[in-house]
JSON list of C-alpha atoms in Angstrom, two decimals:
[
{"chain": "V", "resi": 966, "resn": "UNK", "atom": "CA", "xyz": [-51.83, 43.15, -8.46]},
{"chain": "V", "resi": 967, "resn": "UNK", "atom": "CA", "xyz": [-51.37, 40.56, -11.00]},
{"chain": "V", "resi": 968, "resn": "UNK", "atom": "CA", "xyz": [-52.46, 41.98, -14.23]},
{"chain": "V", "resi": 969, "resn": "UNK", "atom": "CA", "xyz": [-51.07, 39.60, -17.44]},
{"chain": "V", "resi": 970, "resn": "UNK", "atom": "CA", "xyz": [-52.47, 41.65, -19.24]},
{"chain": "V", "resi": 971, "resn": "UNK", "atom": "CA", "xyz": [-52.99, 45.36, -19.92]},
{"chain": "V", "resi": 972, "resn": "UNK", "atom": "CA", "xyz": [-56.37, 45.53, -19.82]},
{"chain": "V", "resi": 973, "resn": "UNK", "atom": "CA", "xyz": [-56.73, 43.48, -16.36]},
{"chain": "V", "resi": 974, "resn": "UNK", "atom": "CA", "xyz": [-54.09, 45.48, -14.95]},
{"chain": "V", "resi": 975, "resn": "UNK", "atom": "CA", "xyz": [-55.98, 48.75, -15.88]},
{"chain": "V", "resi": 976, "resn": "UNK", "atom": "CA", "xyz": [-59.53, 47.81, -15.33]},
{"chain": "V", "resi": 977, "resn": "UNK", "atom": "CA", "xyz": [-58.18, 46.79, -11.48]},
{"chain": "V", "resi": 978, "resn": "UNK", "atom": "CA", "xyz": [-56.55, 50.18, -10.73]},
{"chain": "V", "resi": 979, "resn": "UNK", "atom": "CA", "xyz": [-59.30, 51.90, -12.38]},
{"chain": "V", "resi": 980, "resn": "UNK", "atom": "CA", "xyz": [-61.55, 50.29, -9.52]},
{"chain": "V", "resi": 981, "resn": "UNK", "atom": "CA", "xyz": [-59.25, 51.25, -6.66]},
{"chain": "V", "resi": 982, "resn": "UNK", "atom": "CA", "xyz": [-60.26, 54.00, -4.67]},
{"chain": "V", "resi": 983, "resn": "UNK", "atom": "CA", "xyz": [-56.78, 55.99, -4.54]},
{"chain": "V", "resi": 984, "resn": "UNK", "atom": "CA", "xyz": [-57.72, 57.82, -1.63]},
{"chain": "V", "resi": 985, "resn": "UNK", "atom": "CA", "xyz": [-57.91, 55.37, 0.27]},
{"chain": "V", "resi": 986, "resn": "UNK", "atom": "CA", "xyz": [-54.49, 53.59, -0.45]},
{"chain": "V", "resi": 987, "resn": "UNK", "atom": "CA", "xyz": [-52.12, 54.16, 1.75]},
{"chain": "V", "resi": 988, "resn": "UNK", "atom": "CA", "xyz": [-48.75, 55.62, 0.34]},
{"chain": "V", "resi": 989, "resn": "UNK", "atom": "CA", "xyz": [-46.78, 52.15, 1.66]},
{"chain": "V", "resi": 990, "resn": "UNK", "atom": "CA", "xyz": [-49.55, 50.17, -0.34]},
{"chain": "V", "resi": 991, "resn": "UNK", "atom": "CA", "xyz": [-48.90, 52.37, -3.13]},
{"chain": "V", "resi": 992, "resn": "UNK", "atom": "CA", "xyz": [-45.22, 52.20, -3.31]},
{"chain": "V", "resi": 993, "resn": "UNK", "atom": "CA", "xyz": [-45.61, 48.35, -3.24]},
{"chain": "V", "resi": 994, "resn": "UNK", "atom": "CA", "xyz": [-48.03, 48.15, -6.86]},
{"chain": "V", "resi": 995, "resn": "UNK", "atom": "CA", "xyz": [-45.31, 50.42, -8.14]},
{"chain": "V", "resi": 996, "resn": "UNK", "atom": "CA", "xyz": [-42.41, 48.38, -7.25]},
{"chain": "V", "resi": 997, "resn": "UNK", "atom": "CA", "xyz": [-44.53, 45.11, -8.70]},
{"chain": "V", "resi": 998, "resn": "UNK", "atom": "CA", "xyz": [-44.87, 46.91, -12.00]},
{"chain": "V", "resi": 999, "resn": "UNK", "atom": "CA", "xyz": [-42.91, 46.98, -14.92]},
{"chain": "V", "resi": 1000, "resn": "UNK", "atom": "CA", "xyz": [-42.03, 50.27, -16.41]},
{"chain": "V", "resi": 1001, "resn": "UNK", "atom": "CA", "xyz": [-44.12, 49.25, -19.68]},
{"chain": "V", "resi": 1002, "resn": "UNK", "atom": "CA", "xyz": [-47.06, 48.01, -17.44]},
{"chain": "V", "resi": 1003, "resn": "UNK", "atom": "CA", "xyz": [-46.89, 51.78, -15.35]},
{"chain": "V", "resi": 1004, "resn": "UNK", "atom": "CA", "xyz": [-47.05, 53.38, -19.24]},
{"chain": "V", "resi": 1005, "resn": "UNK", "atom": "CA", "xyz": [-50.15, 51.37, -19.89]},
{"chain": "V", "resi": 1006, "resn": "UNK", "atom": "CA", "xyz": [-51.84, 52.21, -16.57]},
{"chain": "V", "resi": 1007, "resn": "UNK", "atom": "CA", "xyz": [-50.97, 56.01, -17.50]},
{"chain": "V", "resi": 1008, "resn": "UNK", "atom": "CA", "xyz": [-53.30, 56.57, -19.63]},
{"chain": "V", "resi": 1009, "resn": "UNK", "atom": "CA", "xyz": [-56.83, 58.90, -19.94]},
{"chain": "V", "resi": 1010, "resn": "UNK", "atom": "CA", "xyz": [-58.79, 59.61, -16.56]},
{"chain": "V", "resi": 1011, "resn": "UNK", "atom": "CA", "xyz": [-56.80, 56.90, -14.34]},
{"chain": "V", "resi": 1012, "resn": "UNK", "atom": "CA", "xyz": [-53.65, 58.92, -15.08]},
{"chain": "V", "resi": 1013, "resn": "UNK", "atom": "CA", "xyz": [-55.50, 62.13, -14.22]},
{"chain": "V", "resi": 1014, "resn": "UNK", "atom": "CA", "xyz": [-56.41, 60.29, -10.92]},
{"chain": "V", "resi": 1015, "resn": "UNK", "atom": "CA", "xyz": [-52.89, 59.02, -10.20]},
{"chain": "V", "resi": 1016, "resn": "UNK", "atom": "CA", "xyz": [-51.35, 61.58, -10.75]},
{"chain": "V", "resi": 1017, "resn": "UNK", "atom": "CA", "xyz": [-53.91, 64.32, -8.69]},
{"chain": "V", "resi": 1018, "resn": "UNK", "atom": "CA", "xyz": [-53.94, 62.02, -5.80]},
{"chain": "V", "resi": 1019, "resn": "UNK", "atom": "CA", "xyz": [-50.14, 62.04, -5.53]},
{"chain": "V", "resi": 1020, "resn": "UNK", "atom": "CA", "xyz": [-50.33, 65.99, -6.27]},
{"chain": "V", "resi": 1021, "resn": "UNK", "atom": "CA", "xyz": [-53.11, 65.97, -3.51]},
{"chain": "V", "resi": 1022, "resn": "UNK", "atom": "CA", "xyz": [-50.76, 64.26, -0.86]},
{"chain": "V", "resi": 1023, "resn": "UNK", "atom": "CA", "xyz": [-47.88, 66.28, -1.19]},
{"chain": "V", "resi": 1024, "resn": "UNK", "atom": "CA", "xyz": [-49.15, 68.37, 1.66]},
{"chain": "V", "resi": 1025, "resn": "UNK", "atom": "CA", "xyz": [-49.47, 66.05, 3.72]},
{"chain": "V", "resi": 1026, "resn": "UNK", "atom": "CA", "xyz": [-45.85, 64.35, 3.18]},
{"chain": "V", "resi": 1027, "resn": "UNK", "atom": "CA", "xyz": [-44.50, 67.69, 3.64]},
{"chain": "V", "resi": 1028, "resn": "UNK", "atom": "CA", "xyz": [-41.74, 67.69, 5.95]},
{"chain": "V", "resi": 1029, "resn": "UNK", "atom": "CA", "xyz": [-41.72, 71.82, 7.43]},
{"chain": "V", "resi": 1030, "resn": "UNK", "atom": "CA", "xyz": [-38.83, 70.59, 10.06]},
{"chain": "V", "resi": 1031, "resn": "UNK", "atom": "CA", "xyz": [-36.89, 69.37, 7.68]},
{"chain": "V", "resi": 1032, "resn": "UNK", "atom": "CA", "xyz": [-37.52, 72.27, 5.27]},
{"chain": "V", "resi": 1033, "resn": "UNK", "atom": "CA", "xyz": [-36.97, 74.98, 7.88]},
{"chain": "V", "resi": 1034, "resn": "UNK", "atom": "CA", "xyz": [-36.60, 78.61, 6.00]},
{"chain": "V", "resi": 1035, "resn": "UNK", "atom": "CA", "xyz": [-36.75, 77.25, 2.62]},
{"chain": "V", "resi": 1036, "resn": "UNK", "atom": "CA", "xyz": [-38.65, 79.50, 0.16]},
{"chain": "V", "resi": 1037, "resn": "UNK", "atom": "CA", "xyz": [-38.87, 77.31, -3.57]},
{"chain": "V", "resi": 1038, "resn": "UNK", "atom": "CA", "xyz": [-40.80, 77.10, -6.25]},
{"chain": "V", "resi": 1039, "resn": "UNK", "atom": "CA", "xyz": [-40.49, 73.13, -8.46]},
{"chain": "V", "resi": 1040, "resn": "UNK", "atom": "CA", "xyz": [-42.27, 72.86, -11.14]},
{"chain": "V", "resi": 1041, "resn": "UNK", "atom": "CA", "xyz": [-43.00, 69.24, -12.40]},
{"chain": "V", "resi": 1042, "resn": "UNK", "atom": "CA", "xyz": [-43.41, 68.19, -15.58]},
{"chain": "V", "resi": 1043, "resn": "UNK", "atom": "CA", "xyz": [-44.58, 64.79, -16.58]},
{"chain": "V", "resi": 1044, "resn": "UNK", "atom": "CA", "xyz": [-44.34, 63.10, -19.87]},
{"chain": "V", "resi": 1045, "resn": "UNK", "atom": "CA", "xyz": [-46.55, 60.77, -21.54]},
{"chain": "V", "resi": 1046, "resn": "UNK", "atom": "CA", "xyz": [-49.51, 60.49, -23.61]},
{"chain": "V", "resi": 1047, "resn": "UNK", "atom": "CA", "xyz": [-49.56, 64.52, -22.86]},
{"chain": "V", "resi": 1048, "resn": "UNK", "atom": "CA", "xyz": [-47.82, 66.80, -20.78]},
{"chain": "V", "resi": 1049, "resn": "UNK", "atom": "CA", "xyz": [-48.96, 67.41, -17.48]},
{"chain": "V", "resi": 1050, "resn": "UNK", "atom": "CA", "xyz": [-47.69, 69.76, -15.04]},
{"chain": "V", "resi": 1051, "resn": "UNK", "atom": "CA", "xyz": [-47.95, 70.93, -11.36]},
{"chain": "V", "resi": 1052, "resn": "UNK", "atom": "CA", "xyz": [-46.11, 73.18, -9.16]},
{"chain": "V", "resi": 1053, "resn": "UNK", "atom": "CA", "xyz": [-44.79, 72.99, -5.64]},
{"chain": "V", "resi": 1054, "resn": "UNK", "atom": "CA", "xyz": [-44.48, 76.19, -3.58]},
{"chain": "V", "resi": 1055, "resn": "UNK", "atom": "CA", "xyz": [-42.30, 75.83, -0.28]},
{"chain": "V", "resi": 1056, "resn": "UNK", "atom": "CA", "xyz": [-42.23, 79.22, 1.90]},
{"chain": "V", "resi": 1057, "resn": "UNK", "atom": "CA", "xyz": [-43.29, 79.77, 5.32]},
{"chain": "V", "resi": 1058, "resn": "UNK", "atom": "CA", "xyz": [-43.21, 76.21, 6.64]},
{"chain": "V", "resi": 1059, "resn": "UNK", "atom": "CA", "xyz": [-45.83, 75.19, 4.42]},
{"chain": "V", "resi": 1060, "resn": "UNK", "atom": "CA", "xyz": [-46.07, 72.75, 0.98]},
{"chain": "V", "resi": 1061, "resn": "UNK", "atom": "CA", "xyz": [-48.47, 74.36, -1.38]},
{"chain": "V", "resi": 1062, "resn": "UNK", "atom": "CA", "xyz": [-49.48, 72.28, -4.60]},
{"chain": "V", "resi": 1063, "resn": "UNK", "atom": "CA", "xyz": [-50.99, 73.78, -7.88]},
{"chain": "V", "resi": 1064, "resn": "UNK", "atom": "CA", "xyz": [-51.74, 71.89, -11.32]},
{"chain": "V", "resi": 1065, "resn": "UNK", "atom": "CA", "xyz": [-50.45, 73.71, -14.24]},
{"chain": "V", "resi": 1066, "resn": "UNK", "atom": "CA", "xyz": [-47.84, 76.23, -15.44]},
{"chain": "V", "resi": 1067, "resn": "UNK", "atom": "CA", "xyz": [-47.95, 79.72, -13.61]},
{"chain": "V", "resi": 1068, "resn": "UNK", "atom": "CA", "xyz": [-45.94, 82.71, -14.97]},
{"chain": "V", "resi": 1069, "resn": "UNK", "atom": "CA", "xyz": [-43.72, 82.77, -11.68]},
{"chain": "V", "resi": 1070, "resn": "UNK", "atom": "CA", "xyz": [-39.96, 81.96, -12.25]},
{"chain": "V", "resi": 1071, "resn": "UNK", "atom": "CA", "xyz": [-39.30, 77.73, -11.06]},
{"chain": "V", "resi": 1072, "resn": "UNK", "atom": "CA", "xyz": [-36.14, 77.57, -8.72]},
{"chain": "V", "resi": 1073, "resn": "UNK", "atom": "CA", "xyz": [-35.62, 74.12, -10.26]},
{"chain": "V", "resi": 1074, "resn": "UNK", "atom": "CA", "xyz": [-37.63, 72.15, -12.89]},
{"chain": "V", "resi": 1075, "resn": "UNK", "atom": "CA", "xyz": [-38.08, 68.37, -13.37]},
{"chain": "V", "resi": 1076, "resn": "UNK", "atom": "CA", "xyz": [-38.85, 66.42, -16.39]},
{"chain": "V", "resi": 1077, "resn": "UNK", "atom": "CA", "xyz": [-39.64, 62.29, -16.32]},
{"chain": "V", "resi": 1078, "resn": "UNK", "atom": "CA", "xyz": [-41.83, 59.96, -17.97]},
{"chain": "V", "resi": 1079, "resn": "UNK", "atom": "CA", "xyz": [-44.98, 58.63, -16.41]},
{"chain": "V", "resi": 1080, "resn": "UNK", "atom": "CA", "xyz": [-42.80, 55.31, -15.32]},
{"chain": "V", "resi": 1081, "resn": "UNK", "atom": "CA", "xyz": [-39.58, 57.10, -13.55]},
{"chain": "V", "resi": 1082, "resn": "UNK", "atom": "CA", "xyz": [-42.43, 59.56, -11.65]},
{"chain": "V", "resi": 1083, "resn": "UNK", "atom": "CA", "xyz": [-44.25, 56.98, -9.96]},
{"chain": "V", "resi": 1084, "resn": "UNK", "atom": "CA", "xyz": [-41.14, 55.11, -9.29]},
{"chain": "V", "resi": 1085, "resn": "UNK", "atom": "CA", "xyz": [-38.97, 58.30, -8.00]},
{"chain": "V", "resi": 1086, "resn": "UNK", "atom": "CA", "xyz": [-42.66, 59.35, -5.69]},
{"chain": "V", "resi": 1087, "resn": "UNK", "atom": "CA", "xyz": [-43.23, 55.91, -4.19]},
{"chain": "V", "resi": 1088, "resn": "UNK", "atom": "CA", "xyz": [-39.34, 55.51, -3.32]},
{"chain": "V", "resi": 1089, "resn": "UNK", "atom": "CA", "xyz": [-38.59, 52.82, -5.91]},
{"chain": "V", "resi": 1090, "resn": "UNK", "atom": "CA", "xyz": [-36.48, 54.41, -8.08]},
{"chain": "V", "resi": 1091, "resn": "UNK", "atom": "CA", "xyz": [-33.27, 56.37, -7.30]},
{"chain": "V", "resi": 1092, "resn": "UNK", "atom": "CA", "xyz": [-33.35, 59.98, -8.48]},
{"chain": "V", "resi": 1093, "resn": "UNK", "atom": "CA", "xyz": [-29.26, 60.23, -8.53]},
{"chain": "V", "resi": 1094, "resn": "UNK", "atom": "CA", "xyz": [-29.62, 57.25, -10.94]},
{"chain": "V", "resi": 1095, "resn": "UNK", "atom": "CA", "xyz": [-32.49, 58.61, -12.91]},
{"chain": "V", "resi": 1096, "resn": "UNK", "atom": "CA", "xyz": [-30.90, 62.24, -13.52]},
{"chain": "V", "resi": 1097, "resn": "UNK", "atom": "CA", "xyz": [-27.22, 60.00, -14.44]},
{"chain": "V", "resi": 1098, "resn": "UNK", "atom": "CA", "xyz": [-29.32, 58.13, -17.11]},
{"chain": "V", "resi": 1099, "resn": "UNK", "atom": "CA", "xyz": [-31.34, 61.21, -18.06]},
{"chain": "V", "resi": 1100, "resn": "UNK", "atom": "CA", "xyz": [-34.38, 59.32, -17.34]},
{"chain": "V", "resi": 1101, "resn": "UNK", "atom": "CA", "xyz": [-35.20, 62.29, -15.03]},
{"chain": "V", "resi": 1102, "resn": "UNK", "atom": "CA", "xyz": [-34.02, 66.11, -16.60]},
{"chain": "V", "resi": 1103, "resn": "UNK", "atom": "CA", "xyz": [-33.33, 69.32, -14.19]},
{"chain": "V", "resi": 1104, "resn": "UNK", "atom": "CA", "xyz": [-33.11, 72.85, -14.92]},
{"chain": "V", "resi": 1105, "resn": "UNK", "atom": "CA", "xyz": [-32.47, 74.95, -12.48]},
{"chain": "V", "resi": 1106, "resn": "UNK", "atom": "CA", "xyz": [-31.21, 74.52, -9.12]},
{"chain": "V", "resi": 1107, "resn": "UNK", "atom": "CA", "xyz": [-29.79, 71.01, -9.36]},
{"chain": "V", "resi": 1108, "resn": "UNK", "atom": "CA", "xyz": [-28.79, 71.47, -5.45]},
{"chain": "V", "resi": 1109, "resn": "UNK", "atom": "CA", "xyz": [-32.31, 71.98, -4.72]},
{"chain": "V", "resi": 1110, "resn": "UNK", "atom": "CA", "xyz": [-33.30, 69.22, -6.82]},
{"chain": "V", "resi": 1111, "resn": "UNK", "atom": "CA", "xyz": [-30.92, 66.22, -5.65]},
{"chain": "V", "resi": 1112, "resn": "UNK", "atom": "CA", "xyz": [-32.23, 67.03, -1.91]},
{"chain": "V", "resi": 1113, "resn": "UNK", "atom": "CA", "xyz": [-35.99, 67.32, -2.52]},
{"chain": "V", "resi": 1114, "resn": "UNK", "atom": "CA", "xyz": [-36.27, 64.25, -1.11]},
{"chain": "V", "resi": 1115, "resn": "UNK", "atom": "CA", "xyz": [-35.43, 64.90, 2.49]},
{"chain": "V", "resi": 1116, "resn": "UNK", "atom": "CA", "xyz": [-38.34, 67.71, 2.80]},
{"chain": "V", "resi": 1117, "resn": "UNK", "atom": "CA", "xyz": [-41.01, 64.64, 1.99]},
{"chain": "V", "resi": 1118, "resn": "UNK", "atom": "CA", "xyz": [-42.25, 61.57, 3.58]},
{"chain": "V", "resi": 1119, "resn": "UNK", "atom": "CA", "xyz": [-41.05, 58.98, 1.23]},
{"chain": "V", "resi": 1120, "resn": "UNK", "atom": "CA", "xyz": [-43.05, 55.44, 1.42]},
{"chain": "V", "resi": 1121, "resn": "UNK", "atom": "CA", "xyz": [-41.37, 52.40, 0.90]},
{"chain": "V", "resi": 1122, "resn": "UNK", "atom": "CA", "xyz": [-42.39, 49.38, -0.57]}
]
């Protein structure tokens, strides 16, 4: 994707079918990206789609062996032109994904910008580095939180 400008860069992704790209293809439009070009792509209904489609594979990344016993609720919250958040509910060997708030108490929460979220989920960006340099806040469990990682398929660019 060479997009010079903002509005060639957004009218392309809006025309991708998200579904369809694999999570390897994905990571490697992050990693060409500047953070200011991911801000501008981050905005209205193509953020809503970004950002449900990575939501929506989080199931399918889910790594049960690696999670083993683990019972956890993470709550995600991403910044931008609004807040949006979703949960993820580990228990029983299974991932399950929810958008919004609920009243249940988070065992860890995280906090990032559009840019350092699609950079941390497509393996471009290193969460140790992003929580040093507060790009990416934690409340909560921090344990929990610096090992999500291993309990997802990662793709790298």
């Amino acid at each position: 994707m060479d997009g010079t400008s903002s509005g060639n860069l957004t009218d392309g992704l809006s025309g991708l079918d998200f579904a369809a790209v694999a999570p390897e293809e994905f990571a490697r439009i992050v990693k060409n990206l500047s953070a200011k070009q991911l801000a501008e792509v981050m905005r209205g209904e193509l953020r809503t789609r970004i950002l449900g489609e990575i939501f929506g594979r989080m199931k399918q990344q889910f790594r049960p062996e690696a999670a083993g016993g683990l019972t956890a609720l993470i709550r995600w919250k991403i910044t931008g032109e609004s807040d949006a958040v979703y949960e993820t509910a580990i228990a029983d060997g299974a991932c399950r994904v929810t958008p919004g708030r609920s009243d249940a108490d988070a065992r860890t929460t995280l906090v990032m910008g559009d840019a350092e979220f699609l950079k941390l989920v497509s393996g471009n960006g290193n969460p140790v580095t992003m929580f040093m340099t507060r790009k990416l806040k934690v409340s909560g469990d921090v344990g929990l939180a610096s090992g999500l990682t291993r309990y997802f398929d990662i793709p790298k660019a």
